[in-house]
């Protein structure tokens, strides 16, 4: 079975005693870590490990440095041979401060060596005992159960390590997509295959791996192979279920309205200048030459509004407040529509995006004159319409004449064909009569020849006597 394996990494903070003694290196690493983290902040991470009694004491099953462990009280382990696998006693608790990273491998691989499953977004109301009861049917095959908490009160992650790959595959087939409780049918069990669990001092992803982003609503990892991921117009992605529960037309992150509200007139979102205000200010402005947004060789005025084709942001031109161009610099939304002329400006190419114009007569691509020759183009269009009408009338008359000529010649051809057929029938009749006469004459000739021979014999006999 080909699956996307994941790597779970716990990035620990620099203030741990294992980080080293060189202050300069620590400061440089800290700056690099701030750059890699961005706006993410470190949280207190707690790892609780529940080991089966068949595995012995769980003091050697930790995944964090030994300094982060809280030693549990020693429990007696049964040494009898006939024992049943179960979980008891206090778990091995490891506490550190850092960030949880879940990296997904870019290529699909066989999961025959993976024995660990990560339960994503386990409800916080589901305790460790309830989780063990949920997986009670497979307790004989589970070696360790690790509960990872990062301070989120409503959810956590759980790692289930099985003894064999076959047992992990059976658990994945049986419990993936199953609700944790019948009272909460929306809380489904979503799993991801984990190849290894490690801790590190930085958040650099492993080679050929990509970090899974978090959902802004539920703060859980978004994996399209596990749950549906939905992207909205403002390029933010969410779990489909989380966005359905949001029940709002605005984006939960940037508050972008997916359904724009109707307005009496279009105004700039920043300076609230309308199209009319910009036209009044344009009358008192000196003419500026040059090719730029809203002002160039095509004669378009600079005092216009531009609406982003991606998110619907309305901003003024670069010769007013330049808010449309600033929106492009902030959001990297390339295309903007000029209100009034319906032309599209490409910020990346710094030019207008022209549509392909087709000739309605033959469908071929033709060039289109700009706004500078609008009058000439209109005149040419009117003349072209008249010429098209004349051509259409001429074509109609010519078609009628050709139809009449075709009918006339078809009638002539039919008459000639009928005459030719009559002549052929007469000739065939005469040929039949001639053939019968020839046969009759041939019979008479043969009879006369026989009579001639008989008479010659009689004559010879008479002469001989």
Short mmCIF file of C-alpha atoms in Angstrom, two decimals:
data_model
loop_
_atom_site.label_atom_id
_atom_site.label_comp_id
_atom_site.label_asym_id
_atom_site.label_seq_id
_atom_site.Cartn_x
_atom_site.Cartn_y
_atom_site.Cartn_z
CA UNK A 1 0.00 0.00 0.00
CA UNK A 2 1.45 3.36 -1.09
CA UNK A 3 0.91 6.15 1.46
CA UNK A 4 2.36 9.55 2.32
CA UNK A 5 4.64 9.06 5.30
CA UNK A 6 5.02 11.89 7.82
CA UNK A 7 7.79 12.91 10.18
CA UNK A 8 6.77 14.29 13.58
CA UNK A 9 9.42 16.63 14.93
CA UNK A 10 9.41 18.43 18.27
CA UNK A 11 11.43 21.64 18.01
CA UNK A 12 12.71 22.39 21.49
CA UNK A 13 13.67 25.85 22.69
CA UNK A 14 17.21 27.17 23.01
CA UNK A 15 17.02 27.60 26.79
CA UNK A 16 17.44 23.88 27.46
CA UNK A 17 20.71 22.83 29.09
CA UNK A 18 21.57 20.55 26.14
CA UNK A 19 21.84 23.45 23.70
CA UNK A 20 25.54 24.19 24.23
CA UNK A 21 27.76 26.76 25.91
CA UNK A 22 28.74 29.04 23.00
CA UNK A 23 26.73 32.24 23.44
CA UNK A 24 27.46 33.60 19.95
CA UNK A 25 26.29 30.43 18.25
CA UNK A 26 23.21 30.36 20.43
CA UNK A 27 22.33 33.95 19.49
CA UNK A 28 22.83 33.26 15.77
CA UNK A 29 20.75 30.11 16.01
CA UNK A 30 18.08 32.01 17.90
CA UNK A 31 17.88 34.68 15.18
CA UNK A 32 17.63 32.01 12.50
CA UNK A 33 14.94 30.26 14.49
CA UNK A 34 12.92 33.47 14.78
CA UNK A 35 13.19 33.90 11.04
CA UNK A 36 12.03 30.34 10.40
CA UNK A 37 9.20 30.46 12.93
CA UNK A 38 7.70 33.73 11.78
CA UNK A 39 4.75 34.61 13.99
CA UNK A 40 4.59 31.21 15.69
CA UNK A 41 5.40 31.10 19.39
CA UNK A 42 6.74 28.21 21.42
CA UNK A 43 4.33 26.42 23.74
CA UNK A 44 4.60 23.93 26.55
CA UNK A 45 4.55 20.45 25.05
CA UNK A 46 3.65 17.46 27.19
CA UNK A 47 4.22 13.89 26.02
CA UNK A 48 2.51 11.13 27.99
CA UNK A 49 3.64 7.60 27.11
CA UNK A 50 1.47 4.62 28.03
CA UNK A 51 3.33 1.35 27.50
CA UNK A 52 1.85 -2.12 27.55
CA UNK A 53 2.78 -4.23 30.56
CA UNK A 54 4.22 -6.82 28.17
CA UNK A 55 6.85 -4.26 27.12
CA UNK A 56 8.16 -3.86 30.66
CA UNK A 57 8.82 -0.50 32.36
CA UNK A 58 8.26 2.49 30.09
CA UNK A 59 11.31 4.43 31.26
CA UNK A 60 13.10 3.74 27.96
CA UNK A 61 10.24 4.70 25.64
CA UNK A 62 10.60 8.48 25.76
CA UNK A 63 11.13 10.62 22.68
CA UNK A 64 12.53 13.79 24.31
CA UNK A 65 15.83 14.44 26.11
CA UNK A 66 16.13 12.77 29.50
CA UNK A 67 16.13 16.11 31.30
CA UNK A 68 12.51 16.70 30.28
CA UNK A 69 11.20 13.50 31.89
CA UNK A 70 9.21 13.21 35.06
CA UNK A 71 9.96 9.82 36.57
CA UNK A 72 6.75 8.00 37.52
CA UNK A 73 6.49 5.79 40.58
CA UNK A 74 7.81 2.31 40.03
CA UNK A 75 5.11 -0.26 39.39
CA UNK A 76 5.39 -3.97 39.72
CA UNK A 77 5.45 -5.85 36.44
CA UNK A 78 4.03 -9.32 36.26
CA UNK A 79 6.63 -11.92 35.36
CA UNK A 80 4.17 -14.72 34.67
CA UNK A 81 4.22 -16.25 31.22
CA UNK A 82 0.46 -16.26 30.66
CA UNK A 83 -0.31 -12.54 30.79
CA UNK A 84 -2.76 -10.33 28.93
CA UNK A 85 -1.63 -7.04 27.39
CA UNK A 86 -3.12 -4.04 29.14
CA UNK A 87 -2.15 -0.51 30.21
CA UNK A 88 -1.85 0.43 33.86
CA UNK A 89 0.08 2.65 36.22
CA UNK A 90 1.30 6.19 35.74
CA UNK A 91 2.50 7.22 32.29
CA UNK A 92 5.97 8.45 31.46
CA UNK A 93 5.55 12.23 31.31
CA UNK A 94 7.96 14.41 29.33
CA UNK A 95 7.61 18.18 29.39
CA UNK A 96 9.43 20.66 27.19
CA UNK A 97 8.87 23.97 25.48
CA UNK A 98 8.85 24.33 21.73
CA UNK A 99 6.79 23.79 18.58
CA UNK A 100 5.29 20.67 17.04
CA UNK A 101 6.10 20.14 13.36
CA UNK A 102 4.47 17.56 11.09
CA UNK A 103 6.33 17.12 7.80
CA UNK A 104 4.77 15.16 4.95
CA UNK A 105 6.91 13.38 2.37
CA UNK A 106 6.44 14.67 -1.16
CA UNK A 107 6.33 11.22 -2.78
CA UNK A 108 4.23 8.17 -2.04
CA UNK A 109 6.08 5.19 -0.59
CA UNK A 110 5.28 1.73 0.65
CA UNK A 111 4.26 1.74 4.31
CA UNK A 112 5.46 -1.78 5.08
CA UNK A 113 8.04 -0.52 7.58
CA UNK A 114 5.79 2.10 9.24
CA UNK A 115 4.24 0.90 12.47
CA UNK A 116 3.13 4.23 13.97
CA UNK A 117 -0.17 6.03 13.37
CA UNK A 118 -0.83 9.62 14.40
CA UNK A 119 -4.38 10.46 15.45
CA UNK A 120 -4.96 14.08 14.43
CA UNK A 121 -7.26 16.47 16.26
CA UNK A 122 -8.39 14.18 19.07
CA UNK A 123 -11.10 16.03 21.07
CA UNK A 124 -9.82 17.45 24.35
CA UNK A 125 -12.83 16.05 26.20
CA UNK A 126 -11.63 12.56 25.30
CA UNK A 127 -9.20 11.59 28.06
CA UNK A 128 -6.42 9.05 27.93
CA UNK A 129 -8.66 6.36 29.40
CA UNK A 130 -11.35 7.04 26.82
CA UNK A 131 -8.76 6.89 24.05
CA UNK A 132 -7.51 3.53 25.30
CA UNK A 133 -11.10 2.32 25.47
CA UNK A 134 -11.62 3.48 21.88
CA UNK A 135 -8.69 1.30 20.77
CA UNK A 136 -9.46 -1.54 23.20
CA UNK A 137 -10.09 -4.01 20.37
CA UNK A 138 -6.44 -3.72 19.27
CA UNK A 139 -4.69 -3.48 22.65
CA UNK A 140 -2.97 -6.81 22.08
CA UNK A 141 -1.12 -5.32 19.08
CA UNK A 142 -0.31 -1.86 20.53
CA UNK A 143 3.15 -1.38 22.00
CA UNK A 144 2.97 2.28 23.07
CA UNK A 145 0.39 5.06 23.17
CA UNK A 146 1.78 8.60 23.33
CA UNK A 147 -0.40 11.62 23.96
CA UNK A 148 1.08 14.93 22.73
CA UNK A 149 -0.40 18.15 24.11
CA UNK A 150 0.75 21.60 23.06
CA UNK A 151 -1.48 23.70 25.30
CA UNK A 152 -4.56 23.63 23.07
CA UNK A 153 -7.55 23.02 25.36
CA UNK A 154 -9.87 21.50 22.76
CA UNK A 155 -7.67 18.97 20.95
CA UNK A 156 -4.42 17.01 21.07
CA UNK A 157 -2.53 14.40 19.05
CA UNK A 158 -1.93 10.75 19.86
CA UNK A 159 0.73 8.36 18.53
CA UNK A 160 -0.08 4.65 18.42
CA UNK A 161 2.90 2.35 17.89
CA UNK A 162 2.02 -1.20 16.86
CA UNK A 163 4.12 -4.33 17.01
CA UNK A 164 3.64 -5.21 13.32
CA UNK A 165 2.75 -3.31 10.17
CA UNK A 166 -0.18 -5.64 9.52
CA UNK A 167 -1.75 -4.70 12.86
CA UNK A 168 -1.32 -0.99 12.11
CA UNK A 169 -2.92 -1.44 8.69
CA UNK A 170 -5.89 -3.30 10.17
CA UNK A 171 -6.37 -0.55 12.78
CA UNK A 172 -6.21 2.11 10.04
CA UNK A 173 -8.79 0.28 7.92
CA UNK A 174 -11.14 -0.28 10.86
CA UNK A 175 -11.04 3.09 12.67
CA UNK A 176 -10.18 5.72 10.02
CA UNK A 177 -13.20 8.02 9.65
CA UNK A 178 -15.04 6.47 12.61
CA UNK A 179 -16.47 8.88 15.25
CA UNK A 180 -14.87 8.70 18.69
CA UNK A 181 -18.26 8.76 20.36
CA UNK A 182 -21.79 8.17 19.15
CA UNK A 183 -22.83 11.33 21.02
CA UNK A 184 -20.52 13.46 18.83
CA UNK A 185 -20.81 12.13 15.27
CA UNK A 186 -18.85 15.09 13.87
CA UNK A 187 -15.68 14.25 15.82
CA UNK A 188 -14.15 11.71 13.45
CA UNK A 189 -10.91 9.80 13.82
CA UNK A 190 -8.37 10.99 11.23
CA UNK A 191 -4.99 9.28 10.99
CA UNK A 192 -1.64 9.83 9.30
CA UNK A 193 1.19 7.36 8.82
CA UNK A 194 4.33 8.38 10.72
CA UNK A 195 7.73 7.07 9.70
CA UNK A 196 9.64 8.44 12.71
CA UNK A 197 9.34 10.74 15.73
CA UNK A 198 12.29 12.96 16.62
CA UNK A 199 13.30 16.13 18.42
CA UNK A 200 15.56 18.85 17.08
CA UNK A 201 16.83 22.31 17.88
CA UNK A 202 15.54 23.91 14.65
CA UNK A 203 12.50 23.66 12.42
CA UNK A 204 14.27 23.02 9.13
CA UNK A 205 12.20 20.40 7.24
CA UNK A 206 13.91 17.15 6.22
CA UNK A 207 14.86 16.74 2.55
CA UNK A 208 11.92 16.08 0.18
CA UNK A 209 9.43 16.90 2.97
CA UNK A 210 6.86 19.69 3.31
CA UNK A 211 5.40 20.93 6.58
CA UNK A 212 1.64 20.57 6.85
CA UNK A 213 -0.05 23.93 7.61
CA UNK A 214 -2.52 24.40 10.43
CA UNK A 215 -6.17 25.25 10.03
CA UNK A 216 -6.84 28.81 11.32
CA UNK A 217 -10.17 27.69 12.82
CA UNK A 218 -9.35 24.46 14.68
CA UNK A 219 -5.52 24.94 14.75
CA UNK A 220 -5.04 21.34 13.60
CA UNK A 221 -2.92 20.07 10.71
CA UNK A 222 -4.43 20.18 7.23
CA UNK A 223 -3.73 17.10 5.13
CA UNK A 224 -5.75 16.67 1.94
CA UNK A 225 -5.28 12.91 2.10
CA UNK A 226 -6.91 12.82 5.56
CA UNK A 227 -9.61 15.52 5.44
CA UNK A 228 -10.94 17.88 2.80
CA UNK A 229 -9.13 21.22 2.43
CA UNK A 230 -10.99 24.22 1.00
CA UNK A 231 -9.32 27.38 -0.35
CA UNK A 232 -11.32 30.61 -0.57
CA UNK A 233 -10.89 33.65 -2.82
CA UNK A 234 -8.35 35.34 -0.54
CA UNK A 235 -6.01 32.30 -0.84
CA UNK A 236 -6.55 31.11 2.75
CA UNK A 237 -7.14 27.39 3.29
CA UNK A 238 -9.31 25.68 5.92
CA UNK A 239 -10.79 22.33 6.73
CA UNK A 240 -14.07 22.01 4.86
CA UNK A 241 -15.89 21.05 8.06
CA UNK A 242 -14.42 24.01 9.96
CA UNK A 243 -15.51 26.48 7.28
CA UNK A 244 -19.03 25.01 7.28
CA UNK A 245 -19.23 25.48 11.05
CA UNK A 246 -17.99 29.06 10.73
CA UNK A 247 -21.35 30.08 9.20
CA UNK A 248 -20.13 33.46 8.00
CA UNK A 249 -19.58 34.85 4.52
CA UNK A 250 -16.31 36.48 5.59
CA UNK A 251 -12.92 34.81 5.75
CA UNK A 252 -12.02 33.90 9.38
CA UNK A 253 -8.46 35.22 8.89
CA UNK A 254 -8.61 38.43 6.85
CA UNK A 255 -12.37 39.08 7.06
CA UNK A 256 -12.55 39.21 3.26
CA UNK A 257 -16.18 39.13 2.12
CA UNK A 258 -16.75 36.16 -0.17
CA UNK A 259 -20.08 37.73 -1.23
CA UNK A 260 -19.51 41.47 -1.78
CA UNK A 261 -22.04 43.85 -0.28
CA UNK A 262 -23.87 46.09 -2.79
CA UNK A 263 -22.99 49.79 -2.73
CA UNK A 264 -24.48 52.88 -4.29
CA UNK A 265 -21.17 53.83 -5.86
CA UNK A 266 -17.65 52.42 -5.98
CA UNK A 267 -15.11 54.07 -3.67
CA UNK A 268 -11.53 53.34 -2.73
CA UNK A 269 -11.32 51.15 0.36
CA UNK A 270 -8.52 53.28 1.87
CA UNK A 271 -9.15 56.93 0.95
CA UNK A 272 -12.87 56.48 0.09
CA UNK A 273 -12.56 58.55 -3.04
CA UNK A 274 -15.18 57.83 -5.67
CA UNK A 275 -14.98 57.89 -9.44
CA UNK A 276 -16.69 61.30 -9.62
CA UNK A 277 -14.27 62.88 -7.13
CA UNK A 278 -11.30 61.68 -9.12
CA UNK A 279 -12.76 63.00 -12.38
CA UNK A 280 -13.26 66.46 -10.81
CA UNK A 281 -9.68 66.48 -9.59
CA UNK A 282 -8.47 65.35 -12.98
CA UNK A 283 -9.92 68.46 -14.69
CA UNK A 284 -7.51 70.72 -12.77
CA UNK A 285 -4.46 68.54 -13.36
CA UNK A 286 -1.95 69.10 -16.09
CA UNK A 287 -1.71 66.44 -18.73
CA UNK A 288 1.08 63.99 -18.07
CA UNK A 289 2.65 62.06 -20.93
CA UNK A 290 3.90 58.52 -20.64
CA UNK A 291 2.71 54.96 -20.61
CA UNK A 292 1.50 53.86 -17.16
CA UNK A 293 -1.48 52.42 -15.37
CA UNK A 294 -4.59 54.30 -16.44
CA UNK A 295 -2.61 56.81 -18.55
CA UNK A 296 -0.77 55.98 -21.72
CA UNK A 297 -0.88 55.93 -25.45
CA UNK A 298 -4.40 54.53 -25.38
CA UNK A 299 -5.75 57.74 -23.80
CA UNK A 300 -7.23 56.32 -20.59
CA UNK A 301 -7.52 58.79 -17.73
CA UNK A 302 -5.51 58.30 -14.56
CA UNK A 303 -8.34 59.23 -12.19
CA UNK A 304 -10.03 55.83 -12.20
CA UNK A 305 -10.71 53.04 -9.74
CA UNK A 306 -9.32 49.54 -10.01
CA UNK A 307 -10.90 46.40 -8.58
CA UNK A 308 -8.82 43.32 -7.83
CA UNK A 309 -10.00 40.30 -9.78
CA UNK A 310 -8.87 37.95 -6.98
CA UNK A 311 -10.41 39.36 -3.80
CA UNK A 312 -12.53 42.31 -5.02
CA UNK A 313 -10.44 45.06 -3.38
CA UNK A 314 -11.19 48.51 -4.84
CA UNK A 315 -8.34 51.01 -4.94
CA UNK A 316 -7.48 54.25 -6.69
CA UNK A 317 -4.90 54.59 -9.46
CA UNK A 318 -1.23 55.29 -8.97
CA UNK A 319 -1.69 58.97 -9.86
CA UNK A 320 -4.17 59.41 -6.99
CA UNK A 321 -3.42 57.49 -3.79
CA UNK A 322 -1.87 54.45 -5.45
CA UNK A 323 -3.84 52.11 -3.21
CA UNK A 324 -4.51 49.60 -6.00
CA UNK A 325 -0.77 49.20 -6.60
CA UNK A 326 -0.14 48.99 -2.83
CA UNK A 327 -2.69 46.20 -2.61
CA UNK A 328 -0.73 44.32 -5.27
CA UNK A 329 2.51 44.78 -3.29
CA UNK A 330 0.84 43.43 -0.13
CA UNK A 331 -1.21 40.55 -1.53
CA UNK A 332 0.61 39.77 -4.81
CA UNK A 333 -2.74 39.74 -6.63
CA UNK A 334 -1.62 40.42 -10.18
CA UNK A 335 -4.74 41.46 -12.10
CA UNK A 336 -6.98 44.48 -11.57
CA UNK A 337 -10.01 45.60 -13.59
CA UNK A 338 -10.42 49.25 -14.53
CA UNK A 339 -13.93 50.40 -13.63
CA UNK A 340 -15.65 52.06 -16.56
CA UNK A 341 -13.57 50.57 -19.37
CA UNK A 342 -13.54 46.92 -18.22
CA UNK A 343 -9.90 46.54 -19.14
CA UNK A 344 -7.54 44.38 -17.11
CA UNK A 345 -4.15 45.60 -15.90
CA UNK A 346 -1.30 43.14 -15.33
CA UNK A 347 0.99 44.37 -12.53
CA UNK A 348 3.57 41.67 -13.23
CA UNK A 349 3.91 42.59 -16.91
CA UNK A 350 3.17 46.31 -16.33
CA UNK A 351 0.71 46.44 -19.22
CA UNK A 352 -2.90 45.83 -20.12
CA UNK A 353 -4.16 42.33 -20.76
CA UNK A 354 -5.83 42.46 -24.20
CA UNK A 355 -8.41 39.93 -25.18
CA UNK A 356 -8.27 38.11 -28.51
CA UNK A 357 -10.75 39.54 -31.05
CA UNK A 358 -12.25 37.22 -33.67
CA UNK A 359 -13.82 38.21 -36.95
CA UNK A 360 -17.46 37.16 -36.91
CA UNK A 361 -17.39 36.40 -40.65
CA UNK A 362 -14.66 33.74 -40.71
CA UNK A 363 -13.63 33.44 -37.03
CA UNK A 364 -10.02 34.50 -37.64
CA UNK A 365 -8.03 36.52 -35.07
CA UNK A 366 -7.78 40.21 -35.96
CA UNK A 367 -6.09 43.21 -34.37
CA UNK A 368 -8.20 45.73 -32.47
CA UNK A 369 -7.63 49.48 -32.45
CA UNK A 370 -7.12 51.12 -29.06
CA UNK A 371 -9.05 53.94 -27.43
CA UNK A 372 -6.98 56.55 -29.32
CA UNK A 373 -8.70 55.59 -32.58
CA UNK A 374 -12.11 55.00 -31.06
CA UNK A 375 -13.94 57.36 -33.48
CA UNK A 376 -12.23 55.91 -36.51
CA UNK A 377 -12.90 52.46 -35.23
CA UNK A 378 -16.59 53.32 -34.72
CA UNK A 379 -16.83 54.76 -38.24
CA UNK A 380 -15.10 51.74 -39.66
CA UNK A 381 -17.39 49.49 -37.68
CA UNK A 382 -20.50 51.25 -39.10
CA UNK A 383 -19.12 51.07 -42.62
CA UNK A 384 -18.24 47.46 -42.06
CA UNK A 385 -21.80 46.73 -40.91
CA UNK A 386 -23.23 48.34 -44.07
CA UNK A 387 -20.80 46.40 -46.21
CA UNK A 388 -21.77 43.21 -44.43
CA UNK A 389 -25.46 43.97 -45.05
CA UNK A 390 -24.81 44.61 -48.78
CA UNK A 391 -22.78 41.45 -49.04
CA UNK A 392 -25.55 39.52 -47.35
CA UNK A 393 -28.18 40.91 -49.77
CA UNK A 394 -26.00 40.17 -52.78
CA UNK A 395 -25.39 36.67 -51.50
CA UNK A 396 -29.14 36.16 -51.08
CA UNK A 397 -29.92 37.32 -54.64
CA UNK A 398 -27.10 35.28 -56.08
CA UNK A 399 -28.34 32.24 -54.21
CA UNK A 400 -31.83 32.69 -55.67
CA UNK A 401 -30.48 32.99 -59.22
CA UNK A 402 -28.29 29.98 -58.80
CA UNK A 403 -31.24 27.99 -57.46
CA UNK A 404 -33.37 28.90 -60.50
CA UNK A 405 -30.53 28.04 -62.88
CA UNK A 406 -30.03 24.77 -61.11
CA UNK A 407 -33.75 23.90 -61.43
CA UNK A 408 -33.73 24.78 -65.16
CA UNK A 409 -30.73 22.67 -65.98
CA UNK A 410 -31.96 19.81 -63.85
CA UNK A 411 -35.19 19.82 -65.88
CA UNK A 412 -33.23 19.83 -69.15
CA UNK A 413 -31.05 16.98 -67.97
CA UNK A 414 -34.10 14.97 -66.89
CA UNK A 415 -35.74 15.49 -70.33
CA UNK A 416 -32.59 14.42 -72.15
CA UNK A 417 -32.27 11.38 -69.94
CA UNK A 418 -35.88 10.37 -70.68
CA UNK A 419 -35.34 10.79 -74.46
CA UNK A 420 -32.15 8.82 -74.30
CA UNK A 421 -33.90 6.06 -72.40
CA UNK A 422 -36.69 5.92 -75.04
CA UNK A 423 -34.17 5.73 -77.88
CA UNK A 424 -32.29 2.97 -76.09
CA UNK A 425 -35.49 0.96 -75.64
CA UNK A 426 -36.37 1.35 -79.37
CA UNK A 427 -32.91 0.30 -80.46
CA UNK A 428 -33.03 -2.71 -78.18
CA UNK A 429 -36.42 -3.70 -79.71
CA UNK A 430 -35.09 -3.36 -83.27
CA UNK A 431 -32.00 -5.34 -82.37
CA UNK A 432 -34.20 -8.11 -81.00
CA UNK A 433 -36.28 -8.17 -84.23
CA UNK A 434 -33.16 -8.23 -86.41
CA UNK A 435 -31.73 -11.07 -84.36
CA UNK A 436 -34.95 -13.09 -84.83
CA UNK A 437 -34.94 -12.43 -88.62
CA UNK A 438 -31.30 -13.40 -88.85
CA UNK A 439 -32.00 -16.66 -87.04
CA UNK A 440 -34.91 -17.44 -89.38
CA UNK A 441 -32.86 -16.74 -92.51
CA UNK A 442 -30.02 -18.85 -91.19
CA UNK A 443 -32.46 -21.78 -90.79
CA UNK A 444 -33.79 -21.35 -94.31
CA UNK A 445 -30.26 -21.19 -95.71
CA UNK A 446 -29.34 -24.43 -94.00
CA UNK A 447 -32.48 -26.14 -95.38
CA UNK A 448 -31.76 -24.95 -98.91
CA UNK A 449 -28.18 -26.14 -98.65
CA UNK A 450 -29.36 -29.64 -97.73
CA UNK A 451 -31.80 -29.68 -100.65
CA UNK A 452 -29.01 -28.55 -102.98
CA UNK A 453 -26.80 -31.42 -101.89
CA UNK A 454 -29.62 -33.93 -102.43
CA UNK A 455 -30.29 -32.66 -105.93
CA UNK A 456 -26.59 -32.77 -106.83
CA UNK A 457 -26.39 -36.43 -105.78
CA UNK A 458 -29.44 -37.29 -107.87
CA UNK A 459 -27.89 -35.48 -110.84
CA UNK A 460 -24.66 -37.41 -110.51
CA UNK A 461 -26.47 -40.72 -110.33
CA UNK A 462 -28.53 -39.91 -113.43
CA UNK A 463 -25.46 -38.90 -115.40
CA UNK A 464 -23.61 -42.05 -114.44
CA UNK A 465 -26.34 -44.30 -115.79
#
